[in-house]
């Protein structure tokens, strides 16, 4: 078990919100958003390139309803602090031209009625302005007024009235693509698919082959918003039947089946698309997306990249799949291939930096991330979270015993980024405290603005951390004890208080507090792990310790520190082979000194002293002051 103040983990640094598969459209879109939703303008569809931005939403190139990226689940991780990958679909056809509006004389009476309707309109008083706009549209034959009436109805969440206005709009301006898209979108939302089907068929039939590709994607996106998805899927199959020999139709059908959970159908359609267009990156990405087995899905992209080495979205998607499968060395190789062709690609630089941290290649990580900051300085991009990279570089500098360099990186995070600045100042205080400048570190924390109870609790924890680093365990305990009384509902602070209680020898307080944390936050895996590890370390109630750690591992199966705890409780129970298995898995994921020391002790008890000594030497090189190492060497006297 490990209580680290700052731990760089792949999941923590690379995660971004995944776009839910088959996400429904809003029940009643409003205003300009409604026109964007209602079947246009044309957007490239199909599987998107992987999301590459911490904290970003849907990747660029995602379908209109938020189609998921190729890799889903834990692999839907961000690999660059900023923009998304290029869209995988070819560019859509140019939007269709709108007819010129009528040359309508704006009389004083007409102007008065329009302005009056606009001034009176709000979501609670929509009927009279709506009726006025609709009447003016009929009187003047101006479709723009019908369009405004539809917007008003949508803002008031009145889909039937919006549909009536949209119907009038499309009648007044029969050649308007926007009016048709708007009307069709409302027809589908109101579950009048039968009315929409002949209109959609005519649009597809009348389109040029180039425009039809975009229209196929649009049609699938439109019908994905229908409440009756099975009926919409059947309609889509009928509409697309004449174009079954085209890759884009098959890709759209595969996407639709995938969003409806029809796994076998999605796979058949994607395979058909791939057979029709073996060189299509879009088809390869779709086939990978709908292939249920992750290894087989990755193999699809590996095969495609074997003959299409320059396919950037496919390479990024493949790398994400490898990360999902914890094949980190192979994933880094994919980003390195991208970097070789595009040495200043910020997505590749960031991903290589993160992957290098994961693989304990800190020198390489620092180089990639440093170059990333240089690229961002030359080409600023407000969408990219450069502060996250500054924090990483500060941590890497601290690990190589360069505190001044670490402080320099933190100083680059200014108060114009309040949340990042707050985190940077907490870290700055920690680094100053490590240098023995305790009063100065306290001053940093005292001057730090903490506007919320959560932020105030973090400052309390940071102050206790300073005292702990200075060897003042009782003082640190007192600070956290007062904090726990002040913030009794802050499970993070309570957790830190429990660990400090253990360091202070107050095991009853530790156990009672951890049980309170578990009661407050039943999914807080660290609390189960800490309590189980403490029992195992003290050789108490080992079956209970095993159950607690097993619960933690079920909540966080890829956490190397929980694997370490599981290995340690197995060791305490005399199961050396099983203990070694868990500890080796943990050490492979993270070569932390504590894990290495535990693995060394298990090997020592198996008579494999040379292997144990090698692990302990490695731990001493990384952390000469490590308490676990000191106590282990004192007990076992390995003689080196």
PDB file of N, CA, C and O in Angstrom, residues 488-514:
ATOM      1  N   UNK A 488     -15.978  17.328   8.605  1.00  0.00           N
ATOM      2  CA  UNK A 488     -16.268  15.902   8.861  1.00  0.00           C
ATOM      3  C   UNK A 488     -16.814  15.146   7.661  1.00  0.00           C
ATOM      4  O   UNK A 488     -16.814  13.908   7.671  1.00  0.00           O
ATOM      5  N   UNK A 489     -17.260  15.868   6.631  1.00  0.00           N
ATOM      6  CA  UNK A 489     -17.808  15.194   5.450  1.00  0.00           C
ATOM      7  C   UNK A 489     -16.811  15.106   4.308  1.00  0.00           C
ATOM      8  O   UNK A 489     -17.150  14.623   3.231  1.00  0.00           O
ATOM      9  N   UNK A 490     -15.587  15.561   4.514  1.00  0.00           N
ATOM     10  CA  UNK A 490     -14.563  15.506   3.465  1.00  0.00           C
ATOM     11  C   UNK A 490     -13.820  14.178   3.590  1.00  0.00           C
ATOM     12  O   UNK A 490     -12.918  14.017   4.419  1.00  0.00           O
ATOM     13  N   UNK A 491     -14.218  13.226   2.761  1.00  0.00           N
ATOM     14  CA  UNK A 491     -13.647  11.882   2.887  1.00  0.00           C
ATOM     15  C   UNK A 491     -12.155  11.843   2.572  1.00  0.00           C
ATOM     16  O   UNK A 491     -11.428  11.017   3.130  1.00  0.00           O
ATOM     17  N   UNK A 492     -11.685  12.735   1.694  1.00  0.00           N
ATOM     18  CA  UNK A 492     -10.255  12.761   1.395  1.00  0.00           C
ATOM     19  C   UNK A 492      -9.452  13.192   2.619  1.00  0.00           C
ATOM     20  O   UNK A 492      -8.412  12.601   2.947  1.00  0.00           O
ATOM     21  N   UNK A 493      -9.917  14.229   3.306  1.00  0.00           N
ATOM     22  CA  UNK A 493      -9.205  14.674   4.504  1.00  0.00           C
ATOM     23  C   UNK A 493      -9.268  13.603   5.595  1.00  0.00           C
ATOM     24  O   UNK A 493      -8.267  13.348   6.293  1.00  0.00           O
ATOM     25  N   UNK A 494     -10.424  12.989   5.764  1.00  0.00           N
ATOM     26  CA  UNK A 494     -10.544  11.930   6.764  1.00  0.00           C
ATOM     27  C   UNK A 494      -9.587  10.782   6.459  1.00  0.00           C
ATOM     28  O   UNK A 494      -8.979  10.191   7.372  1.00  0.00           O
ATOM     29  N   UNK A 495      -9.449  10.469   5.181  1.00  0.00           N
ATOM     30  CA  UNK A 495      -8.527   9.405   4.776  1.00  0.00           C
ATOM     31  C   UNK A 495      -7.091   9.766   5.172  1.00  0.00           C
ATOM     32  O   UNK A 495      -6.366   8.949   5.753  1.00  0.00           O
ATOM     33  N   UNK A 496      -6.686  11.006   4.874  1.00  0.00           N
ATOM     34  CA  UNK A 496      -5.333  11.434   5.241  1.00  0.00           C
ATOM     35  C   UNK A 496      -5.154  11.442   6.758  1.00  0.00           C
ATOM     36  O   UNK A 496      -4.076  11.101   7.270  1.00  0.00           O
ATOM     37  N   UNK A 497      -6.185  11.840   7.496  1.00  0.00           N
ATOM     38  CA  UNK A 497      -6.126  11.820   8.951  1.00  0.00           C
ATOM     39  C   UNK A 497      -5.922  10.394   9.462  1.00  0.00           C
ATOM     40  O   UNK A 497      -5.130  10.147  10.389  1.00  0.00           O
ATOM     41  N   UNK A 498      -6.614   9.438   8.850  1.00  0.00           N
ATOM     42  CA  UNK A 498      -6.469   8.041   9.270  1.00  0.00           C
ATOM     43  C   UNK A 498      -5.037   7.552   9.069  1.00  0.00           C
ATOM     44  O   UNK A 498      -4.458   6.887   9.955  1.00  0.00           O
ATOM     45  N   UNK A 499      -4.451   7.873   7.934  1.00  0.00           N
ATOM     46  CA  UNK A 499      -3.083   7.429   7.681  1.00  0.00           C
ATOM     47  C   UNK A 499      -2.104   8.092   8.648  1.00  0.00           C
ATOM     48  O   UNK A 499      -1.131   7.470   9.089  1.00  0.00           O
ATOM     49  N   UNK A 500      -2.356   9.368   8.972  1.00  0.00           N
ATOM     50  CA  UNK A 500      -1.482  10.040   9.925  1.00  0.00           C
ATOM     51  C   UNK A 500      -1.651   9.442  11.319  1.00  0.00           C
ATOM     52  O   UNK A 500      -0.673   9.338  12.091  1.00  0.00           O
ATOM     53  N   UNK A 501      -2.868   9.055  11.658  1.00  0.00           N
ATOM     54  CA  UNK A 501      -3.091   8.405  12.955  1.00  0.00           C
ATOM     55  C   UNK A 501      -2.277   7.120  13.050  1.00  0.00           C
ATOM     56  O   UNK A 501      -1.707   6.806  14.109  1.00  0.00           O
ATOM     57  N   UNK A 502      -2.193   6.383  11.958  1.00  0.00           N
ATOM     58  CA  UNK A 502      -1.386   5.167  11.973  1.00  0.00           C
ATOM     59  C   UNK A 502       0.089   5.499  12.181  1.00  0.00           C
ATOM     60  O   UNK A 502       0.778   4.839  12.969  1.00  0.00           O
ATOM     61  N   UNK A 503       0.577   6.541  11.491  1.00  0.00           N
ATOM     62  CA  UNK A 503       1.975   6.927  11.678  1.00  0.00           C
ATOM     63  C   UNK A 503       2.244   7.362  13.118  1.00  0.00           C
ATOM     64  O   UNK A 503       3.348   7.184  13.629  1.00  0.00           O
ATOM     65  N   UNK A 504       1.223   7.929  13.760  1.00  0.00           N
ATOM     66  CA  UNK A 504       1.374   8.366  15.144  1.00  0.00           C
ATOM     67  C   UNK A 504       1.130   7.237  16.142  1.00  0.00           C
ATOM     68  O   UNK A 504       1.146   7.471  17.355  1.00  0.00           O
ATOM     69  N   UNK A 505       0.895   6.032  15.646  1.00  0.00           N
ATOM     70  CA  UNK A 505       0.694   4.887  16.516  1.00  0.00           C
ATOM     71  C   UNK A 505      -0.702   4.773  17.091  1.00  0.00           C
ATOM     72  O   UNK A 505      -0.941   3.975  17.993  1.00  0.00           O
ATOM     73  N   UNK A 506      -1.635   5.536  16.581  1.00  0.00           N
ATOM     74  CA  UNK A 506      -3.012   5.498  17.084  1.00  0.00           C
ATOM     75  C   UNK A 506      -3.856   4.628  16.149  1.00  0.00           C
ATOM     76  O   UNK A 506      -4.683   5.112  15.368  1.00  0.00           O
ATOM     77  N   UNK A 507      -3.654   3.329  16.269  1.00  0.00           N
ATOM     78  CA  UNK A 507      -4.278   2.406  15.318  1.00  0.00           C
ATOM     79  C   UNK A 507      -5.794   2.349  15.486  1.00  0.00           C
ATOM     80  O   UNK A 507      -6.518   2.143  14.510  1.00  0.00           O
ATOM     81  N   UNK A 508      -6.278   2.530  16.704  1.00  0.00           N
ATOM     82  CA  UNK A 508      -7.729   2.515  16.895  1.00  0.00           C
ATOM     83  C   UNK A 508      -8.376   3.701  16.177  1.00  0.00           C
ATOM     84  O   UNK A 508      -9.442   3.574  15.559  1.00  0.00           O
ATOM     85  N   UNK A 509      -7.734   4.884  16.276  1.00  0.00           N
ATOM     86  CA  UNK A 509      -8.255   6.062  15.578  1.00  0.00           C
ATOM     87  C   UNK A 509      -8.214   5.830  14.069  1.00  0.00           C
ATOM     88  O   UNK A 509      -9.160   6.159  13.344  1.00  0.00           O
ATOM     89  N   UNK A 510      -7.108   5.259  13.612  1.00  0.00           N
ATOM     90  CA  UNK A 510      -6.972   4.971  12.181  1.00  0.00           C
ATOM     91  C   UNK A 510      -8.092   4.070  11.697  1.00  0.00           C
ATOM     92  O   UNK A 510      -8.771   4.371  10.697  1.00  0.00           O
ATOM     93  N   UNK A 511      -8.324   2.979  12.411  1.00  0.00           N
ATOM     94  CA  UNK A 511      -9.333   2.028  11.956  1.00  0.00           C
ATOM     95  C   UNK A 511     -10.732   2.636  12.013  1.00  0.00           C
ATOM     96  O   UNK A 511     -11.520   2.488  11.064  1.00  0.00           O
ATOM     97  N   UNK A 512     -11.035   3.355  13.089  1.00  0.00           N
ATOM     98  CA  UNK A 512     -12.352   3.970  13.214  1.00  0.00           C
ATOM     99  C   UNK A 512     -12.591   4.994  12.107  1.00  0.00           C
ATOM    100  O   UNK A 512     -13.687   5.059  11.520  1.00  0.00           O
ATOM    101  N   UNK A 513     -11.556   5.772  11.792  1.00  0.00           N
ATOM    102  CA  UNK A 513     -11.715   6.813  10.768  1.00  0.00           C
ATOM    103  C   UNK A 513     -11.860   6.205   9.381  1.00  0.00           C
ATOM    104  O   UNK A 513     -12.673   6.669   8.566  1.00  0.00           O
ATOM    105  N   UNK A 514     -11.085   5.173   9.083  1.00  0.00           N
ATOM    106  CA  UNK A 514     -11.208   4.533   7.773  1.00  0.00           C
ATOM    107  C   UNK A 514     -12.581   3.895   7.591  1.00  0.00           C
ATOM    108  O   UNK A 514     -13.150   3.921   6.494  1.00  0.00           O
TER     109      UNK A 514
END
